[in-house]
Short mmCIF file of C-alpha atoms and ligand atoms in Angstrom, two decimals:
data_model
loop_
_atom_site.label_atom_id
_atom_site.label_comp_id
_atom_site.label_asym_id
_atom_site.label_seq_id
_atom_site.Cartn_x
_atom_site.Cartn_y
_atom_site.Cartn_z
CA MET I 1 -29.19 -131.02 186.24
CA ASN I 2 -27.99 -130.20 182.86
CA PRO I 3 -24.42 -130.78 182.00
CA PRO I 4 -21.79 -127.64 181.95
CA HIS I 5 -21.26 -126.32 179.19
CA SER I 6 -18.02 -125.71 176.87
CA ASP I 7 -17.12 -126.39 172.95
CA VAL I 8 -14.36 -127.83 173.36
CA LEU I 9 -16.29 -130.91 175.28
CA VAL I 10 -18.73 -132.11 174.56
CA VAL I 11 -21.16 -134.38 177.05
CA ASP I 12 -23.26 -137.54 176.86
CA LEU I 13 -25.06 -140.18 179.15
CA HIS I 14 -26.49 -143.35 177.87
CA PRO I 15 -27.84 -145.71 180.26
CA VAL I 16 -26.54 -148.30 182.16
CA ASP I 17 -28.98 -150.20 181.93
CA ASP I 18 -31.79 -150.83 178.44
CA THR I 19 -34.57 -152.30 180.24
CA ARG I 20 -33.82 -151.36 184.67
CA ASP I 21 -33.11 -147.61 185.75
CA LEU I 22 -29.80 -148.36 187.00
CA GLY I 23 -28.44 -144.28 186.12
CA PHE I 24 -26.28 -143.06 184.12
CA PHE I 25 -23.02 -143.91 182.75
CA VAL I 26 -21.27 -140.47 181.43
CA VAL I 27 -18.36 -140.46 177.66
CA LEU I 28 -16.61 -136.86 177.77
CA THR I 29 -15.62 -136.41 174.49
CA ILE I 30 -12.45 -133.58 174.44
CA ASP I 31 -13.58 -132.23 171.31
CA ARG I 32 -10.16 -130.38 169.56
CA PRO I 33 -9.77 -132.83 166.39
CA ASN I 34 -8.32 -130.51 164.50
CA LYS I 35 -5.55 -129.81 167.41
CA LEU I 36 -5.23 -133.33 168.07
CA ASN I 37 -7.03 -132.89 171.31
CA ALA I 38 -4.50 -131.45 173.22
CA LEU I 39 -5.32 -129.79 176.56
CA ASN I 40 -6.22 -125.81 176.32
CA SER I 41 -7.17 -123.83 179.14
CA GLU I 42 -11.14 -123.89 177.55
CA VAL I 43 -10.38 -127.88 177.25
CA MET I 44 -8.50 -127.54 182.01
CA GLU I 45 -11.66 -125.17 182.71
CA GLY I 46 -14.09 -127.44 180.49
CA LEU I 47 -13.14 -130.80 182.26
CA LYS I 48 -13.06 -129.22 185.82
CA ALA I 49 -16.92 -127.48 185.79
CA VAL I 50 -17.95 -131.14 184.75
CA CYS I 51 -15.59 -133.35 187.29
CA GLU I 52 -16.97 -131.45 189.54
CA TRP I 53 -21.44 -132.13 187.93
CA VAL I 54 -20.16 -135.61 187.81
CA GLU I 55 -19.59 -135.96 191.38
CA SER I 56 -22.49 -133.84 192.10
CA ARG I 57 -24.89 -135.81 190.44
CA GLU I 58 -26.36 -139.04 192.81
CA ASP I 59 -27.18 -140.96 189.63
CA VAL I 60 -24.38 -141.24 187.88
CA ARG I 61 -21.97 -143.97 188.17
CA CYS I 62 -18.88 -143.98 185.97
CA LEU I 63 -16.85 -141.51 184.13
CA VAL I 64 -15.54 -142.89 180.50
CA ILE I 65 -13.21 -140.15 179.21
CA THR I 66 -11.90 -139.96 175.55
CA GLY I 67 -10.47 -137.84 172.69
CA ALA I 68 -12.87 -136.09 169.14
CA SER I 69 -12.07 -138.55 165.88
CA PRO I 70 -10.63 -136.23 163.26
CA LEU I 71 -12.42 -134.53 160.84
CA ALA I 72 -12.67 -135.19 156.53
CA PRO I 73 -9.44 -133.51 155.87
CA PRO I 74 -10.60 -129.88 153.23
CA GLU I 75 -9.71 -131.72 149.72
CA GLY I 76 -6.26 -132.27 148.98
CA LYS I 77 -5.05 -131.86 152.76
CA ARG I 78 -3.76 -135.25 154.69
CA ALA I 79 -6.66 -136.16 157.39
CA LYS I 80 -5.35 -135.78 160.75
CA PRO I 81 -4.01 -138.43 162.94
CA HIS I 82 -6.45 -140.15 165.55
CA ALA I 83 -5.86 -138.48 169.22
CA PHE I 84 -6.78 -138.60 172.96
CA VAL I 85 -4.88 -135.89 174.13
CA ALA I 86 -1.91 -135.41 172.31
CA GLY I 87 -0.51 -133.03 175.74
CA ALA I 88 -1.25 -129.65 176.45
CA ASP I 89 -1.57 -126.77 174.69
CA ILE I 90 2.18 -126.56 173.63
CA THR I 91 1.27 -122.56 171.73
CA GLU I 92 0.07 -121.57 175.38
CA PHE I 93 4.00 -122.60 176.42
CA LEU I 94 5.30 -119.95 175.01
CA GLY I 95 6.57 -116.56 176.84
CA ALA I 96 4.49 -117.88 179.96
CA SER I 97 5.96 -117.73 183.59
CA SER I 98 6.60 -119.60 186.38
CA GLY I 99 4.26 -118.12 188.61
CA GLU I 100 1.67 -118.01 185.42
CA ILE I 101 2.55 -121.90 185.64
CA ARG I 102 1.99 -122.62 188.75
CA ILE I 103 -1.36 -120.78 189.02
CA LYS I 104 -2.55 -123.54 185.87
CA PHE I 105 -1.19 -126.83 186.65
CA THR I 106 -2.06 -126.69 190.55
CA ASP I 107 -5.29 -127.77 191.64
CA ASN I 108 -6.17 -128.21 188.19
CA ALA I 109 -8.28 -130.72 185.73
CA VAL I 110 -6.14 -133.26 185.76
CA GLU I 111 -6.04 -133.51 189.44
CA ALA I 112 -10.16 -133.16 189.94
CA LEU I 113 -10.25 -136.14 187.50
CA TRP I 114 -8.42 -138.26 190.18
CA ASN I 115 -9.97 -136.77 193.34
CA LEU I 116 -13.81 -138.44 191.59
CA SER I 117 -15.15 -140.53 193.33
CA LYS I 118 -16.58 -142.39 190.66
CA PRO I 119 -15.07 -145.24 188.42
CA THR I 120 -13.08 -143.78 185.69
CA ILE I 121 -12.70 -145.20 182.18
CA ALA I 122 -9.86 -143.89 179.35
CA MET I 123 -10.82 -144.99 175.94
CA VAL I 124 -7.87 -144.28 173.58
CA ASP I 125 -7.82 -144.27 170.10
CA GLY I 126 -5.44 -142.50 169.17
CA PHE I 127 -1.95 -139.67 170.22
CA ALA I 128 -1.96 -140.11 174.15
CA LEU I 129 1.07 -137.67 174.69
CA GLY I 130 2.46 -135.61 177.52
CA GLY I 131 -0.69 -134.60 179.75
CA GLY I 132 -3.00 -137.07 177.73
CA CYS I 133 -0.87 -140.00 178.51
CA GLU I 134 -1.42 -138.25 182.45
CA VAL I 135 -5.10 -137.83 182.49
CA ALA I 136 -5.47 -141.40 180.78
CA CYS I 137 -2.86 -142.15 184.32
CA SER I 138 -5.47 -140.00 186.03
CA CYS I 139 -8.09 -142.71 185.13
CA ASP I 140 -9.19 -145.95 187.26
CA ILE I 141 -8.39 -148.30 183.99
CA ARG I 142 -6.91 -148.28 180.68
CA ILE I 143 -8.33 -149.54 177.26
CA ALA I 144 -6.48 -149.00 174.64
CA SER I 145 -6.63 -149.09 170.61
CA THR I 146 -4.30 -150.91 168.82
CA ARG I 147 -3.37 -147.54 166.39
CA ALA I 148 -3.45 -145.80 170.35
CA VAL I 149 0.67 -144.49 170.97
CA PHE I 150 1.52 -143.55 174.85
CA GLY I 151 4.02 -140.95 175.90
CA THR I 152 5.92 -138.04 178.01
CA PRO I 153 7.83 -136.07 175.26
CA GLU I 154 8.07 -133.09 177.83
CA ILE I 155 11.89 -133.45 178.10
CA ASN I 156 12.12 -132.17 174.42
CA LEU I 157 10.60 -129.28 175.11
CA GLY I 158 12.67 -129.43 178.02
CA LEU I 159 10.56 -129.98 180.60
CA ILE I 160 9.26 -132.19 182.62
CA PRO I 161 5.83 -134.09 182.73
CA GLY I 162 3.66 -131.19 184.56
CA TYR I 163 0.10 -133.60 184.82
CA GLY I 164 1.49 -136.12 187.61
CA ALA I 165 3.36 -138.39 185.13
CA THR I 166 6.40 -138.31 187.71
CA GLN I 167 4.28 -140.10 190.16
CA ARG I 168 0.86 -142.22 188.95
CA LEU I 169 2.57 -142.65 185.12
CA GLU I 170 6.06 -144.21 188.13
CA ARG I 171 3.12 -145.75 189.89
CA LEU I 172 1.58 -147.30 187.50
CA VAL I 173 5.15 -148.83 185.46
CA GLY I 174 7.55 -149.11 188.31
CA TYR I 175 10.71 -145.94 188.60
CA GLY I 176 12.10 -147.94 185.77
CA LYS I 177 9.62 -147.76 182.55
CA ALA I 178 9.39 -143.76 184.23
CA HIS I 179 12.26 -142.66 184.49
CA GLU I 180 13.23 -144.12 180.47
CA LEU I 181 9.76 -142.68 179.53
CA ILE I 182 10.55 -139.21 180.91
CA MET I 183 13.95 -138.90 179.89
CA THR I 184 13.77 -140.32 176.59
CA GLY I 185 10.24 -138.48 175.75
CA GLU I 186 10.86 -141.84 172.59
CA HIS I 187 6.92 -143.51 172.09
CA ILE I 188 5.19 -146.44 172.14
CA ASN I 189 2.27 -148.70 171.33
CA ALA I 190 -0.77 -150.07 172.99
CA HIS I 191 1.11 -153.55 172.91
CA GLU I 192 3.95 -153.21 174.78
CA ALA I 193 1.76 -149.77 177.20
CA ALA I 194 0.15 -153.32 178.17
CA ARG I 195 2.91 -154.46 178.35
CA ILE I 196 3.84 -152.83 181.36
CA GLY I 197 0.98 -152.29 183.19
CA MET I 198 0.08 -149.07 182.00
CA VAL I 199 -3.21 -150.24 179.75
CA ASN I 200 -5.59 -152.49 180.95
CA HIS I 201 -6.77 -154.02 177.15
CA VAL I 202 -6.20 -153.59 173.92
CA VAL I 203 -8.56 -154.38 171.75
CA GLU I 204 -9.11 -153.51 167.30
CA PRO I 205 -10.36 -149.45 167.23
CA GLU I 206 -13.52 -151.11 165.88
CA GLN I 207 -14.20 -152.75 169.40
CA LEU I 208 -12.68 -150.01 171.28
CA ARG I 209 -16.19 -148.54 171.93
CA ASP I 210 -17.82 -151.86 172.44
CA ARG I 211 -15.78 -153.35 174.94
CA VAL I 212 -15.35 -150.03 177.13
CA PHE I 213 -19.36 -149.41 177.51
CA ALA I 214 -19.92 -152.77 178.63
CA MET I 215 -16.57 -152.12 181.16
CA ALA I 216 -19.02 -149.16 181.98
CA ARG I 217 -22.24 -151.06 182.62
CA THR I 218 -20.95 -153.85 184.12
CA ILE I 219 -19.70 -151.60 186.46
CA GLY I 220 -22.06 -148.82 186.79
CA SER I 221 -24.47 -151.91 187.36
CA LYS I 222 -22.94 -152.03 191.05
CA SER I 223 -23.07 -150.61 193.98
CA SER I 224 -21.66 -146.85 193.93
CA HIS I 225 -21.34 -146.56 197.59
CA ALA I 226 -19.06 -149.85 197.54
CA LEU I 227 -17.21 -148.25 194.39
CA ALA I 228 -16.29 -145.67 196.19
CA VAL I 229 -14.97 -147.56 199.49
CA GLY I 230 -13.37 -149.74 197.46
CA LYS I 231 -11.58 -147.00 195.59
CA ALA I 232 -10.52 -144.89 197.99
CA ALA I 233 -8.92 -147.99 199.29
CA VAL I 234 -7.46 -148.59 196.33
CA ARG I 235 -5.71 -145.17 196.65
CA SER I 236 -4.58 -145.53 199.99
CA ALA I 237 -1.93 -148.21 198.98
CA LEU I 238 -0.52 -145.49 196.86
CA ASP I 239 -0.46 -143.95 199.91
CA GLU I 240 0.75 -145.79 203.12
CA SER I 241 2.86 -148.25 204.67
CA LEU I 242 1.79 -152.07 203.71
CA THR I 243 0.28 -152.35 207.58
CA ASP I 244 -1.53 -148.96 207.56
CA GLY I 245 -3.33 -149.62 204.17
CA VAL I 246 -4.28 -153.45 205.19
CA SER I 247 -5.99 -151.40 208.26
CA THR I 248 -7.72 -148.89 206.12
CA GLU I 249 -8.91 -151.84 204.07
CA ALA I 250 -9.66 -153.56 207.50
CA GLU I 251 -11.92 -150.55 208.56
CA ALA I 252 -13.61 -150.00 205.51
CA PHE I 253 -15.06 -153.49 205.00
CA ALA I 254 -15.96 -153.79 208.24
CA LEU I 255 -18.20 -150.02 207.50
CA LEU I 256 -19.90 -151.87 205.33
CA PHE I 257 -21.74 -153.72 206.84
CA ASP I 258 -23.38 -150.82 208.42
CA SER I 259 -24.42 -150.66 204.90
CA GLU I 260 -28.19 -150.93 202.72
CA ASP I 261 -26.43 -152.31 200.17
CA LYS I 262 -23.93 -155.09 201.96
CA GLU I 263 -26.98 -156.06 202.92
CA ILE I 264 -29.42 -155.99 199.81
CA GLY I 265 -26.52 -157.73 198.32
CA VAL I 266 -26.24 -160.93 200.55
CA GLN I 267 -30.16 -161.20 200.39
CA ALA I 268 -30.02 -161.39 195.95
CA PHE I 269 -27.37 -163.40 196.35
CA LEU I 270 -28.53 -165.86 198.99
CA ASN I 271 -32.56 -165.21 197.18
CA ARG I 272 -30.72 -165.82 193.70
CA THR I 273 -32.32 -162.30 192.74
CA ILE I 274 -30.90 -159.36 190.68
CA PRO I 275 -29.98 -156.76 194.16
CA GLU I 276 -31.42 -153.12 193.63
CA TRP I 277 -28.74 -151.37 195.14
CA LYS I 278 -30.04 -148.50 197.17
CA HIS I 279 -25.66 -146.83 196.95
CA ARG I 280 -25.81 -145.93 200.71
N1 LIG P 1 -0.18 -128.27 171.54
C1 LIG P 1 -0.81 -127.93 170.35
N2 LIG P 1 -1.02 -128.06 169.24
C2 LIG P 1 -0.83 -129.30 168.84
C3 LIG P 1 -0.32 -130.72 169.84
C4 LIG P 1 0.08 -129.49 170.71
N3 LIG P 1 0.46 -130.38 172.45
N4 LIG P 1 -0.27 -131.88 169.59
C5 LIG P 1 -0.46 -131.56 168.26
N5 LIG P 1 -1.12 -129.65 167.49
C6 LIG P 1 -1.53 -129.20 166.80
C7 LIG P 1 -0.34 -129.46 165.85
O1 LIG P 1 0.30 -128.27 165.98
C8 LIG P 1 -0.89 -129.41 164.03
O2 LIG P 1 -1.81 -128.02 164.62
P1 LIG P 1 -2.16 -127.31 163.00
O3 LIG P 1 -2.56 -128.11 162.02
O4 LIG P 1 -2.82 -126.07 162.66
O5 LIG P 1 -0.55 -126.85 162.45
C9 LIG P 1 -2.50 -130.26 164.89
O6 LIG P 1 -2.82 -130.66 166.02
C10 LIG P 1 -2.05 -131.47 164.01
O7 LIG P 1 -0.94 -132.05 164.28
P2 LIG P 1 0.66 -132.63 163.79
O8 LIG P 1 2.02 -131.91 164.30
O9 LIG P 1 0.15 -131.93 162.60
O10 LIG P 1 0.01 -134.14 163.71
P3 LIG P 1 1.55 -134.90 162.98
O11 LIG P 1 0.83 -136.17 162.23
O12 LIG P 1 2.39 -134.63 162.06
O13 LIG P 1 2.05 -135.36 164.64
C11 LIG P 1 1.43 -135.83 166.68
C12 LIG P 1 1.80 -136.10 165.74
C13 LIG P 1 1.30 -136.59 167.46
C14 LIG P 1 3.83 -136.32 166.88
C15 LIG P 1 2.70 -133.93 166.85
O14 LIG P 1 1.44 -133.45 166.60
C16 LIG P 1 3.17 -134.46 168.17
O15 LIG P 1 4.10 -133.97 167.92
N6 LIG P 1 2.76 -133.24 169.33
C17 LIG P 1 3.21 -132.64 170.59
C18 LIG P 1 3.27 -134.19 171.98
C19 LIG P 1 3.62 -133.83 172.87
O16 LIG P 1 5.07 -132.79 173.44
N7 LIG P 1 3.11 -133.04 174.07
C20 LIG P 1 3.78 -132.99 174.67
C21 LIG P 1 3.15 -131.02 175.45
S1 LIG P 1 3.70 -130.33 176.79
#
């Protein structure tokens, strides 16, 4: 089955391994470089459809999400800056009512991304502002280039974040830093984002793709069943008390002992072979 078509998204499939059939990782590129990949309605609808497709494809092991690089500028014009996503498309805000926005922002594509059972990585090269920062925070892992810039500037529009930053960014960086970012609207660079725990790794722009692809390949080579169980267990820590969370983990760990992949993984370790996962 092919990925859903959209003029503003590019979906590429890459093999996890060049010699063994381990399935694919998907690179989803938001492709509106002249608008710094801002999230308009078309992007959001497309993104939701791609998330459904990724979830439905058993052979897709991991999702990488990124923004398109700037196009060559017309003669005499300056090039647009690099962007992951510069936020929700502000042109769709003018004159919009609470009713319209409530429909758009409830059960949206960022939630679809967050709710994927498969591992997700944000590959951030340039501005990740507002909704862009929130898309990144909805991924499991963020890898940024040194030219990445993060921020939640909605306060400058008389707004607050609407795609989950008050919750997911707060969980990543703590309420002190989340308040500072949301209240000042100030941008921070990639190193500062890494220092406060928003970003996992910072690399030079020319190394970004290789670094992200290497991680997607590493993750993609694991048991997708164990990955999904592990992701759900880590997520439960966001909603549950420590005591409840430890019980959730103990039960998830116990249930994995009934899985085929646990037998395969343990046997492979003991036999010094590479596990051939059944993904169940
Ligand atoms: N929504 C819609 N269009 C956007 C956008 C957004 N969030 N962010 C950038 N763009 C558009 C600009 O309007 C401009 O379009 P144009 O060339 O047709 O005029 C184009 O993208 C390039 O942006 P520009 O502002 O010219 O680039 P810059 O280098 O001067 O500044 C930013 C870059 C990121 C600092 C600036 O674009 C910005 O502040 N964007 C808005 C960020 C924001 O507030 N996001 C949260 C939204 S809720």
